[in-house]
Coordinates of N, CA and C in Angstrom, one line a residue:
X59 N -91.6 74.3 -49.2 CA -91.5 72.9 -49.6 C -90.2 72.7 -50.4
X60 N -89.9 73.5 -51.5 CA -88.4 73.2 -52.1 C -87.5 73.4 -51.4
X61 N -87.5 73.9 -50.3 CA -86.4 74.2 -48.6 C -86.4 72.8 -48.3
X62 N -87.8 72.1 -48.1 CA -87.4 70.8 -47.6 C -87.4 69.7 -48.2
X63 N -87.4 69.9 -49.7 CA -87.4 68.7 -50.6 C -85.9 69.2 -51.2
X64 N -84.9 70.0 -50.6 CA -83.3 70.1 -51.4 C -83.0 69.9 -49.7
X65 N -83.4 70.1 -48.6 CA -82.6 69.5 -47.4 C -82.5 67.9 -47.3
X66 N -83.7 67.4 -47.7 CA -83.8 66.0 -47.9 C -83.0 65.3 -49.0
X67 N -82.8 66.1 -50.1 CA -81.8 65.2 -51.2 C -80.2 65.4 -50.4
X68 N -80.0 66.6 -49.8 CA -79.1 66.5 -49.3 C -78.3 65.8 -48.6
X69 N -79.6 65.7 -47.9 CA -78.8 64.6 -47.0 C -79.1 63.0 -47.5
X70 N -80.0 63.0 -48.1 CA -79.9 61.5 -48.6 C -78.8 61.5 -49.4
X71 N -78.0 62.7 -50.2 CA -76.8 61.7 -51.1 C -75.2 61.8 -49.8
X72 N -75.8 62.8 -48.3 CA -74.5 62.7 -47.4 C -74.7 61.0 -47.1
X73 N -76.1 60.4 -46.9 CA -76.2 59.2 -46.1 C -75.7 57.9 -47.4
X74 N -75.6 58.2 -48.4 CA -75.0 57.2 -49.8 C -73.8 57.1 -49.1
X75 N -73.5 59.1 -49.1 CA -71.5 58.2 -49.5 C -71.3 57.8 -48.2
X76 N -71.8 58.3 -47.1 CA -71.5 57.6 -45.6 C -71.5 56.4 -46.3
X77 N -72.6 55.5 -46.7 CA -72.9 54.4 -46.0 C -71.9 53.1 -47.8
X78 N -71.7 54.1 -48.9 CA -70.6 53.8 -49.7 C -69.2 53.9 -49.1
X79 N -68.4 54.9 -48.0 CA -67.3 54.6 -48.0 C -67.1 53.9 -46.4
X80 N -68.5 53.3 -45.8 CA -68.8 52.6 -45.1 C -68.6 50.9 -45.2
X81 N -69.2 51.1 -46.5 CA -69.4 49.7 -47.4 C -67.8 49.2 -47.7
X82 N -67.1 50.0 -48.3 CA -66.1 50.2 -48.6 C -64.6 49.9 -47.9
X83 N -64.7 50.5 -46.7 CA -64.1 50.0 -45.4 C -64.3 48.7 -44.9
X84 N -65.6 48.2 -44.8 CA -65.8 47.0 -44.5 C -64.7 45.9 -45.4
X85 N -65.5 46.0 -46.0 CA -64.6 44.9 -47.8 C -63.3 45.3 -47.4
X86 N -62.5 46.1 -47.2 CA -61.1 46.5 -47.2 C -60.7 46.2 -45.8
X87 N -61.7 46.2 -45.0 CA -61.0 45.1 -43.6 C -61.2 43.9 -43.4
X88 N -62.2 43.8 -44.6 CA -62.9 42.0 -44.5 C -61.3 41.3 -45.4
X89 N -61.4 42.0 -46.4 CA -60.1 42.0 -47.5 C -58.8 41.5 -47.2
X90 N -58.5 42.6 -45.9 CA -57.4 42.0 -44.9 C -57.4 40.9 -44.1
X91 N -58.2 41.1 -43.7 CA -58.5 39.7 -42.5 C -58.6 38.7 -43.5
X92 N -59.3 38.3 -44.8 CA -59.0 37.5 -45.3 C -57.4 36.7 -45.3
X93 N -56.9 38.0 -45.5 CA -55.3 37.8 -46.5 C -54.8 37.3 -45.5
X94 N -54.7 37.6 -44.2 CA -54.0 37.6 -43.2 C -54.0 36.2 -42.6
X95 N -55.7 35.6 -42.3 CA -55.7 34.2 -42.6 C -55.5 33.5 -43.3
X96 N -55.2 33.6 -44.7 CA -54.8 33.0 -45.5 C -52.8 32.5 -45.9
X97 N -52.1 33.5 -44.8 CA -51.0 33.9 -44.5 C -50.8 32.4 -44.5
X98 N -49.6 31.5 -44.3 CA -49.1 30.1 -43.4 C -48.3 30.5 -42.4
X99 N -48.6 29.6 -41.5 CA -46.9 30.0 -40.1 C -45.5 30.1 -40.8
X100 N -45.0 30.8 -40.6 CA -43.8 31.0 -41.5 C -42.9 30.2 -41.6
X101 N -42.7 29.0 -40.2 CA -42.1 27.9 -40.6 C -42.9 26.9 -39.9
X102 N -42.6 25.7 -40.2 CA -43.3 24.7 -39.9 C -42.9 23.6 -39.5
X103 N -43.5 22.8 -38.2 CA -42.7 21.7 -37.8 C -43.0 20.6 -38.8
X104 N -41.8 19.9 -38.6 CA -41.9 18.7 -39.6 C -41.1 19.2 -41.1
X105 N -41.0 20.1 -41.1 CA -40.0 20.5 -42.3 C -38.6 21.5 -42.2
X106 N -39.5 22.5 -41.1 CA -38.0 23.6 -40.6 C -37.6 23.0 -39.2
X107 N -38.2 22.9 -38.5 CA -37.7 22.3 -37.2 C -38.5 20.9 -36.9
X108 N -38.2 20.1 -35.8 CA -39.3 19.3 -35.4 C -39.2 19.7 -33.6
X109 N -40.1 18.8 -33.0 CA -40.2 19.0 -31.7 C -39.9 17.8 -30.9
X110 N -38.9 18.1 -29.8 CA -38.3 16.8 -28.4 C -39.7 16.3 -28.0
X111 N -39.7 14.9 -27.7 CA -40.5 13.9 -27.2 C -40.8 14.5 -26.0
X112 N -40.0 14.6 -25.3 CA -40.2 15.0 -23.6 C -39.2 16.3 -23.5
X113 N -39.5 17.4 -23.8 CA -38.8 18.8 -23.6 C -37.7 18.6 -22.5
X114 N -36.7 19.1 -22.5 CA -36.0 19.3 -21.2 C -34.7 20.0 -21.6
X115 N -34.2 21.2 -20.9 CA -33.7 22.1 -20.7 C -31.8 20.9 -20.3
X116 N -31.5 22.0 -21.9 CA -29.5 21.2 -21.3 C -28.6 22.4 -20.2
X117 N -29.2 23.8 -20.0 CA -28.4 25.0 -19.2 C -29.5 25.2 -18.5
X118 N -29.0 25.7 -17.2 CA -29.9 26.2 -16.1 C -29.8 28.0 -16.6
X119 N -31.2 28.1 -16.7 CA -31.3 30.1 -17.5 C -32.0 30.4 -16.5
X120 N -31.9 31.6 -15.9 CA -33.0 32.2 -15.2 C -34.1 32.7 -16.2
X121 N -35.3 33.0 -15.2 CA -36.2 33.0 -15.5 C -36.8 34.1 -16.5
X122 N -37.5 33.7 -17.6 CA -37.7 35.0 -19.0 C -36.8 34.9 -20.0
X123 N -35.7 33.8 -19.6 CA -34.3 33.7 -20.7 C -34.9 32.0 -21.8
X124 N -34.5 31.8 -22.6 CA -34.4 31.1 -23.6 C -32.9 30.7 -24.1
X125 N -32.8 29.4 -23.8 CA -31.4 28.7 -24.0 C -31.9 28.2 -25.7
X126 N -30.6 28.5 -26.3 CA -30.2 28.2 -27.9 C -28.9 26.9 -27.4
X127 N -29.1 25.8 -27.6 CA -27.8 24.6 -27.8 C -27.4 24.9 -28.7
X128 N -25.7 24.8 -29.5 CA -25.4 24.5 -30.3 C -24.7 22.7 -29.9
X129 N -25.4 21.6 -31.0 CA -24.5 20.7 -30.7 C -23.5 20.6 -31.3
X130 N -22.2 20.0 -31.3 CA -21.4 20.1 -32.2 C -20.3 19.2 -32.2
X131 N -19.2 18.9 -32.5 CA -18.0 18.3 -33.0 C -17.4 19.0 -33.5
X132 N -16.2 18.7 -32.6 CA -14.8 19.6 -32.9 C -14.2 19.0 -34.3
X133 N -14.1 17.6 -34.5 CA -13.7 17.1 -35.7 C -14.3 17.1 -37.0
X134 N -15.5 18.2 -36.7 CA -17.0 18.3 -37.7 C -16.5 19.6 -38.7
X135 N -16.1 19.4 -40.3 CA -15.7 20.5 -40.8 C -17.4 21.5 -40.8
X136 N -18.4 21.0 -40.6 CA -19.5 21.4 -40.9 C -19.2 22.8 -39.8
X137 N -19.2 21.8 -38.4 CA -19.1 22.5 -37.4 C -18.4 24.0 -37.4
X138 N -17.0 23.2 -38.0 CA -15.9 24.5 -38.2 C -16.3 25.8 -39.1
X139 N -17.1 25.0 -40.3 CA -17.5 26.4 -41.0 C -18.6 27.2 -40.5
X140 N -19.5 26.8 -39.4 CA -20.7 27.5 -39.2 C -20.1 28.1 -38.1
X141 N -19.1 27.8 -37.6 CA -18.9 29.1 -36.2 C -18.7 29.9 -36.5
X142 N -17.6 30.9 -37.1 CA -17.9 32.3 -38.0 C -19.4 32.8 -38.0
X143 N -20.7 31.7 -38.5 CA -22.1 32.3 -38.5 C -22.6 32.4 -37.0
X144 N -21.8 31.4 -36.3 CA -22.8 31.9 -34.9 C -22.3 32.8 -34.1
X145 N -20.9 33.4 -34.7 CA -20.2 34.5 -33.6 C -20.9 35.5 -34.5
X146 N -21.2 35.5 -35.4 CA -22.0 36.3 -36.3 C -23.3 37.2 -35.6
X147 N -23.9 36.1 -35.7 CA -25.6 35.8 -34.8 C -25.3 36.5 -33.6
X148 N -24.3 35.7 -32.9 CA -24.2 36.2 -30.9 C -24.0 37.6 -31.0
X149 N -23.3 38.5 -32.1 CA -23.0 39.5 -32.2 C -24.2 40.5 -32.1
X150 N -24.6 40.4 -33.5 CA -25.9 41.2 -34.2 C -27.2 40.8 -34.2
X151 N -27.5 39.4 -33.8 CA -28.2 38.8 -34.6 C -29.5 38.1 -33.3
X152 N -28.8 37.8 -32.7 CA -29.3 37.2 -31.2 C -30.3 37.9 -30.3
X153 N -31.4 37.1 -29.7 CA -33.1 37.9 -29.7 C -32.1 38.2 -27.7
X154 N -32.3 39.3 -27.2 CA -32.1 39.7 -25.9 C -32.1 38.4 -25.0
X155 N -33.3 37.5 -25.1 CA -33.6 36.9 -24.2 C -33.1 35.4 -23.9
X156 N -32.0 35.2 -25.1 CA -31.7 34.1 -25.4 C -30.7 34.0 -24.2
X157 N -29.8 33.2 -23.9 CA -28.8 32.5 -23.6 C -28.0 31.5 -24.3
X158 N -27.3 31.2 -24.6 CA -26.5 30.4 -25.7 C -25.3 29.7 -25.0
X159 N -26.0 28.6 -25.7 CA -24.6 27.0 -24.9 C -23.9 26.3 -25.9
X160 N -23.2 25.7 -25.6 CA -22.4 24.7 -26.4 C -22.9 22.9 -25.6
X161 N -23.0 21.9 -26.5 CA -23.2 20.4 -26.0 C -22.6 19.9 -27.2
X162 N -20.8 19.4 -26.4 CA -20.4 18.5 -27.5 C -21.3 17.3 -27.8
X163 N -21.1 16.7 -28.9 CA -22.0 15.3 -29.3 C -20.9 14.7 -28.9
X164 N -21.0 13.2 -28.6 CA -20.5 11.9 -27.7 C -21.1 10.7 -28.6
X165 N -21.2 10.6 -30.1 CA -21.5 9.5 -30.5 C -20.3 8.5 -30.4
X166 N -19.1 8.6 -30.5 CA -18.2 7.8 -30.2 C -17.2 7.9 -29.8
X167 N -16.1 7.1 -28.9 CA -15.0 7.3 -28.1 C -14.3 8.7 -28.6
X168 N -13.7 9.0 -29.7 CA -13.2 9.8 -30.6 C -14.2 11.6 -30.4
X169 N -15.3 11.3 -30.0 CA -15.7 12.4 -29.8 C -16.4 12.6 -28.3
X170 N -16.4 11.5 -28.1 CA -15.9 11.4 -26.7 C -14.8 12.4 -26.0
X171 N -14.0 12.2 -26.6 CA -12.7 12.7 -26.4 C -12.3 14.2 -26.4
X172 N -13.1 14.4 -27.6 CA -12.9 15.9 -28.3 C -14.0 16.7 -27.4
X173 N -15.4 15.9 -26.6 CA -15.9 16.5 -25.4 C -15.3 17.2 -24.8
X174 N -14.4 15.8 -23.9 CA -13.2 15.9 -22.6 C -12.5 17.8 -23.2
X175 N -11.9 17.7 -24.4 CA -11.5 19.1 -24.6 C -12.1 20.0 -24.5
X176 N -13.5 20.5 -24.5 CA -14.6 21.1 -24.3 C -14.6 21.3 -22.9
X177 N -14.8 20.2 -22.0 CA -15.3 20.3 -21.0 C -14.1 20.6 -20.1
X178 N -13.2 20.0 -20.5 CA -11.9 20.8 -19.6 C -11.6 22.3 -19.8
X179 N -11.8 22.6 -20.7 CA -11.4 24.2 -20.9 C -12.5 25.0 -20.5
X180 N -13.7 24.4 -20.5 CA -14.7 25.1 -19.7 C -14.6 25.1 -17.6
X181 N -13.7 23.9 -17.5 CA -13.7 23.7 -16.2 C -12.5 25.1 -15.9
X182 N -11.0 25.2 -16.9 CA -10.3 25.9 -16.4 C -10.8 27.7 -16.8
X183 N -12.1 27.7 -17.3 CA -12.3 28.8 -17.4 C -11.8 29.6 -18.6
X184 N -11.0 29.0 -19.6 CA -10.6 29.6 -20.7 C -11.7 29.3 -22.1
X185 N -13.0 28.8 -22.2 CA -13.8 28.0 -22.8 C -13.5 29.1 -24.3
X186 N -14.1 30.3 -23.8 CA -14.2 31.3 -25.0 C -13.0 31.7 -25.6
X187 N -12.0 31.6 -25.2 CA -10.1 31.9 -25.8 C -10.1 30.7 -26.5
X188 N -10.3 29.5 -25.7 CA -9.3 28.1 -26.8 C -10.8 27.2 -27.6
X189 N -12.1 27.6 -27.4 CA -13.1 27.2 -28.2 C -12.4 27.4 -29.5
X190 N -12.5 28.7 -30.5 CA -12.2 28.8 -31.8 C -10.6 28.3 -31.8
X191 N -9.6 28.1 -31.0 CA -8.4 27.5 -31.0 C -8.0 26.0 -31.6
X192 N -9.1 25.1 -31.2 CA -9.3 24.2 -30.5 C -10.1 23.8 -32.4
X193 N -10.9 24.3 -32.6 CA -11.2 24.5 -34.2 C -10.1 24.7 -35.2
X194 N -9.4 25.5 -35.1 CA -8.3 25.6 -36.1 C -7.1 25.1 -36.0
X195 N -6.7 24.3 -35.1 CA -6.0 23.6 -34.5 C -6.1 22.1 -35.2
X196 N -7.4 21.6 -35.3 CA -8.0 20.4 -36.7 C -8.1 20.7 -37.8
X197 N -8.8 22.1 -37.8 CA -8.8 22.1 -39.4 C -8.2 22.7 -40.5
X198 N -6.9 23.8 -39.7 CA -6.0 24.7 -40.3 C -4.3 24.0 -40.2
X199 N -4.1 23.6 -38.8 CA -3.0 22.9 -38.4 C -2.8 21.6 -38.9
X200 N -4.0 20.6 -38.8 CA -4.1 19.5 -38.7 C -3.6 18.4 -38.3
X201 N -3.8 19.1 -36.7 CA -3.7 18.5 -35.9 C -5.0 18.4 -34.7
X202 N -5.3 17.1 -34.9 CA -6.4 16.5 -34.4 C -6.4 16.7 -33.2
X203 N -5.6 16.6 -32.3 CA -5.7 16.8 -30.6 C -6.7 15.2 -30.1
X204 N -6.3 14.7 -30.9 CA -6.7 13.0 -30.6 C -6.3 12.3 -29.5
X205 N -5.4 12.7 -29.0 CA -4.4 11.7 -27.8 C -4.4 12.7 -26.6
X206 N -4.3 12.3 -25.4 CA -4.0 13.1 -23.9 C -2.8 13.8 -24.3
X207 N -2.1 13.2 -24.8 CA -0.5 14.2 -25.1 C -0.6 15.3 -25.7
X208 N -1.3 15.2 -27.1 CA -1.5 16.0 -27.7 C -2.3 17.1 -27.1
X209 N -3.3 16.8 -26.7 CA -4.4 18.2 -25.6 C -3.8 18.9 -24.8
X210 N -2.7 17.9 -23.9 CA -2.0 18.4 -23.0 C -1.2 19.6 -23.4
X211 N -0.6 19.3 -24.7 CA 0.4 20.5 -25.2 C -0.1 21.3 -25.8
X212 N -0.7 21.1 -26.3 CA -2.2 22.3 -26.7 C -2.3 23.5 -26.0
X213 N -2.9 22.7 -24.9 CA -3.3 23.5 -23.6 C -1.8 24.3 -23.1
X214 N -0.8 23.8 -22.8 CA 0.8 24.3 -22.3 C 0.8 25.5 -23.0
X215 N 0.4 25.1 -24.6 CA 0.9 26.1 -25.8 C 0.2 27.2 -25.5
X216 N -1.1 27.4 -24.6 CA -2.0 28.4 -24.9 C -2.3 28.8 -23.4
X217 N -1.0 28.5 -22.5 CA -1.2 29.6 -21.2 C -1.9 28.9 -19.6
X218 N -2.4 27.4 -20.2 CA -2.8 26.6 -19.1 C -1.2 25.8 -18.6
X219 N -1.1 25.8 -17.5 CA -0.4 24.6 -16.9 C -0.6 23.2 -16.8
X220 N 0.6 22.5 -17.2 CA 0.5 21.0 -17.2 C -0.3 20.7 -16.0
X221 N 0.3 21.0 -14.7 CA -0.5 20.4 -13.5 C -2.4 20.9 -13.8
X222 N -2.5 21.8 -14.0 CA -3.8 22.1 -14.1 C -4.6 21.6 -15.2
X223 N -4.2 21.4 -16.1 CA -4.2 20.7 -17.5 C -4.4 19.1 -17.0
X224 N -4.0 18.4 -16.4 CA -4.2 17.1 -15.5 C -5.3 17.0 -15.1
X225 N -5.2 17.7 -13.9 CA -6.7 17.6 -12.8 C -7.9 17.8 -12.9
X226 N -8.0 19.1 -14.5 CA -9.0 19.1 -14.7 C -9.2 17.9 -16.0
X227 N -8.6 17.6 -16.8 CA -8.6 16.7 -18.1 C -9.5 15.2 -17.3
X228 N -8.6 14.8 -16.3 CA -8.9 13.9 -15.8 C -9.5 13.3 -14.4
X229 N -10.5 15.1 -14.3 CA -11.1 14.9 -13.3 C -12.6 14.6 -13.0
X230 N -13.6 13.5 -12.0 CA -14.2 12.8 -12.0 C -15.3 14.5 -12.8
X231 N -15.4 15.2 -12.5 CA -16.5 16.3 -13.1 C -16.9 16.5 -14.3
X232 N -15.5 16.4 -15.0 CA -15.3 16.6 -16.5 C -16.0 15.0 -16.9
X233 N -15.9 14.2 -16.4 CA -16.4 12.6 -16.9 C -18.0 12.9 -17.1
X234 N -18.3 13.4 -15.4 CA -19.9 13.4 -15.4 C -20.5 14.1 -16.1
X235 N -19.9 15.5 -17.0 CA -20.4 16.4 -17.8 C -20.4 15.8 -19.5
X236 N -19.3 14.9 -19.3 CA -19.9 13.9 -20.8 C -20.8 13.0 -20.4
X237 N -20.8 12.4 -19.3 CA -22.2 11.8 -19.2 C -23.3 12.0 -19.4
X238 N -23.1 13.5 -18.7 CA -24.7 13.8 -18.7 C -25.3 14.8 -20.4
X239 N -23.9 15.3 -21.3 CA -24.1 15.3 -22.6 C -24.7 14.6 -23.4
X240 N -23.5 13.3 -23.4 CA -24.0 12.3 -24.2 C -25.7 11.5 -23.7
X241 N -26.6 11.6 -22.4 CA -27.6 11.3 -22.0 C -28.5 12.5 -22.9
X242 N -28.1 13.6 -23.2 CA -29.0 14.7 -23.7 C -28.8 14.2 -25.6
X243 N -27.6 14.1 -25.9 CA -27.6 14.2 -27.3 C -28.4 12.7 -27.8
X244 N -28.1 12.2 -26.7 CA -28.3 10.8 -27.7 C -29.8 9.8 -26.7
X245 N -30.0 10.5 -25.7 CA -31.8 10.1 -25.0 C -32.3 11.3 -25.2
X246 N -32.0 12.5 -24.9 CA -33.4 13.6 -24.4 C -33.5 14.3 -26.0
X247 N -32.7 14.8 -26.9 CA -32.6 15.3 -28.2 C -33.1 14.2 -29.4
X248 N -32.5 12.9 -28.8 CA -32.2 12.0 -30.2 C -31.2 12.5 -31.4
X249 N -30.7 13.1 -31.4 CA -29.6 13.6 -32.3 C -29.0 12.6 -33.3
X250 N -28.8 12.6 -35.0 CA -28.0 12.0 -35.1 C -26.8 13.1 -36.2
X251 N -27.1 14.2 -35.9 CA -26.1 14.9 -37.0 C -25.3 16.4 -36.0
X252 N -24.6 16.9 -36.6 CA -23.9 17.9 -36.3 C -23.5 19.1 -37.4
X253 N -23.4 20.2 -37.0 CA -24.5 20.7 -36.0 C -26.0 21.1 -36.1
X254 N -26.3 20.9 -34.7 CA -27.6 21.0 -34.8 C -28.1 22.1 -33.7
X255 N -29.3 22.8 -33.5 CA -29.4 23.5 -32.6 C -30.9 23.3 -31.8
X256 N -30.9 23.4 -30.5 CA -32.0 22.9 -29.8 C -32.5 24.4 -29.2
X257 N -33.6 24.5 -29.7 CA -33.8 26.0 -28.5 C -35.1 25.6 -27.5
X258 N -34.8 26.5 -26.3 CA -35.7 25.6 -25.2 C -36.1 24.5 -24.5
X259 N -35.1 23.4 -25.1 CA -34.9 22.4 -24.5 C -36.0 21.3 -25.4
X260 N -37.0 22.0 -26.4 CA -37.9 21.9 -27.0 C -38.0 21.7 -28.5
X261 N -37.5 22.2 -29.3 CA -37.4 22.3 -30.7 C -35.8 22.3 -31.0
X262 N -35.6 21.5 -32.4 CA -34.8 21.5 -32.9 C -34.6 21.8 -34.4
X263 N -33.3 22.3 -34.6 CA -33.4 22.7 -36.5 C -32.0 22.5 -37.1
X264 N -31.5 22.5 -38.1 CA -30.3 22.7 -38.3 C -30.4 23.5 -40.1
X265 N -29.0 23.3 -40.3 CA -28.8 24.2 -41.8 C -29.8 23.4 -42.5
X266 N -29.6 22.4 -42.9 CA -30.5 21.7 -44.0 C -32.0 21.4 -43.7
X267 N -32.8 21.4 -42.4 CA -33.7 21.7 -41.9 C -34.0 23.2 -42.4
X268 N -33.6 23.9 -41.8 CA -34.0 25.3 -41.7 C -33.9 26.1 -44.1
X269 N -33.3 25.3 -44.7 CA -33.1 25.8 -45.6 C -31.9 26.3 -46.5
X270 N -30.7 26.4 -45.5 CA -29.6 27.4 -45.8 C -29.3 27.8 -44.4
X271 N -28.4 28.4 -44.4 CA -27.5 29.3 -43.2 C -28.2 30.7 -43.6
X272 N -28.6 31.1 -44.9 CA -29.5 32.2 -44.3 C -30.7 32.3 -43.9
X273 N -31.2 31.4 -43.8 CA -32.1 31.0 -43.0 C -32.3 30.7 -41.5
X274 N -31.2 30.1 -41.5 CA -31.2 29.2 -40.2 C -31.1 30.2 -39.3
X275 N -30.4 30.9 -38.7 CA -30.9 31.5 -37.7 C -31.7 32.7 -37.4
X276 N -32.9 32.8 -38.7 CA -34.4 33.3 -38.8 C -35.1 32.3 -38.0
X277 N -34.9 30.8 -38.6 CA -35.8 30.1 -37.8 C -35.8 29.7 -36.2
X278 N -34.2 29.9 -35.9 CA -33.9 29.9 -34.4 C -34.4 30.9 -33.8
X279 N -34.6 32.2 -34.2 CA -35.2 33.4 -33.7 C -36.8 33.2 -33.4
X280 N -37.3 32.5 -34.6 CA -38.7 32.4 -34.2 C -39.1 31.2 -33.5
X281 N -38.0 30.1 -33.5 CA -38.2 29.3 -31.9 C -38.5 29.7 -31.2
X282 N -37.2 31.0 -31.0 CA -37.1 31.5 -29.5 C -38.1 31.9 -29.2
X283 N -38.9 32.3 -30.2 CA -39.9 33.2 -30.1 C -41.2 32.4 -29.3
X284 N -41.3 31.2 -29.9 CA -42.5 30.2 -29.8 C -41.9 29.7 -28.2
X285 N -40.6 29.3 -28.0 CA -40.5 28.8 -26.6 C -40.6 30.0 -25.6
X286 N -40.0 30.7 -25.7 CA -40.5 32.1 -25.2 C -42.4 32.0 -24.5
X287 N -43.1 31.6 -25.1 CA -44.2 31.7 -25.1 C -45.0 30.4 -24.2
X288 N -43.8 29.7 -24.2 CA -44.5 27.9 -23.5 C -44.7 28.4 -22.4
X289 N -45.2 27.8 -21.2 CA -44.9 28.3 -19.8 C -44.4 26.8 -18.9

């Protein structure tokens, strides 16, 4: 009988702590899952980004990729100082799946214009050499590149040919690619500032949206992440 009344306490104090560090476990995963719900989405529409009325894509990406816009103005000091952060980002910083564009803004003739520079240098295939050129050229030189003449010699100065500098400046392609900009910045985005960045054709954010430039492209990352996920 004392064999089986010390086998029995035995195991009744194994079945306490079982059923104490049983107890215990629970509460410490109930504990988490609390916390965890209780987390917020880390940014939020309506204060870090908002969302396009009718989504629509400004680059053709193949499939699994995620397009990042940058919109911008050449005449835009804002613009000028955030490029340094987005060759930054494209470097180190940028999620695999992204693809990344440029859409000049076209709110007025004047930048209108400073498109045409955009879009002709992307026609002659030099987009990535005279992009950052084409920036310090306004805001280091200052010289605006405001007039045909002036672009023209621009361009001379930096290895393009007058004749080619022509055909493409003032060719019917280069018109339709501001057209079909200015239809995105100013119908399918609604845009009224620079710069701004659209990812997936779907959300939008910029510095003062997003918090800061150290911020800002955390919250572009977790776009990506959210458009990534649309189907």
């Amino acid at each position: 009988k004392a064999k089986i009344a010390h086998h029995l306490q035995t195991h009744h104090i194994t079945m306490s702590r079982f059923i104490t560090r049983l107890s215990l476990l629970c509460a410490l995963t109930m504990g988490a899952l609390s916390t965890a719900l209780a987390v917020p989405t880390l940014y939020q529409e309506g204060q870090h980004y908002t969302t396009v009325a009718k989504p629509q894509k400004y680059l053709a990406v193949p499939a699994g990729k995620v397009e990042v816009v940058e919109a911008f103005w050449y005449g835009c000091s804002h613009c000028y100082s955030e490029e340094p952060k987005v060759q930054a980002w494209l470097a180190k910083g940028k999620p695999s799946n992204v693809v990344f564009g440029r859409l000049p803004a076209t709110f007025n003739d004047a930048w209108k214009h400073h498109a045409r520079l955009y879009f002709t240098a992307q026609r002659l295939g030099v987009t990535e050499k005279l992009h950052p050129l084409i920036f310090n050229s306004i805001h280091q030189a200052n010289n605006r590149l405001d007039t045909p003449a002036k672009a023209q010699a621009f361009f001379i100065a930096n290895g393009v040919s007058a004749a080619k500098f022509n055909t493409a400046f003032s060719s019917s392609q280069v018109t339709k690619e501001i057209e079909r900009a200015d239809a995105f910045v100013r119908g399918v985005y609604k845009l009224d500032s620079v710069p701004t960045f659209i990812v997936g054709g779907r959300y939008i954010t910029n510095v003062s949206m997003a918090g800061g430039n150290t911020q800002l492209f955390n919250v572009i990352n977790y776009l990506t992440q959210m458009a990534a996920s649309q189907k």
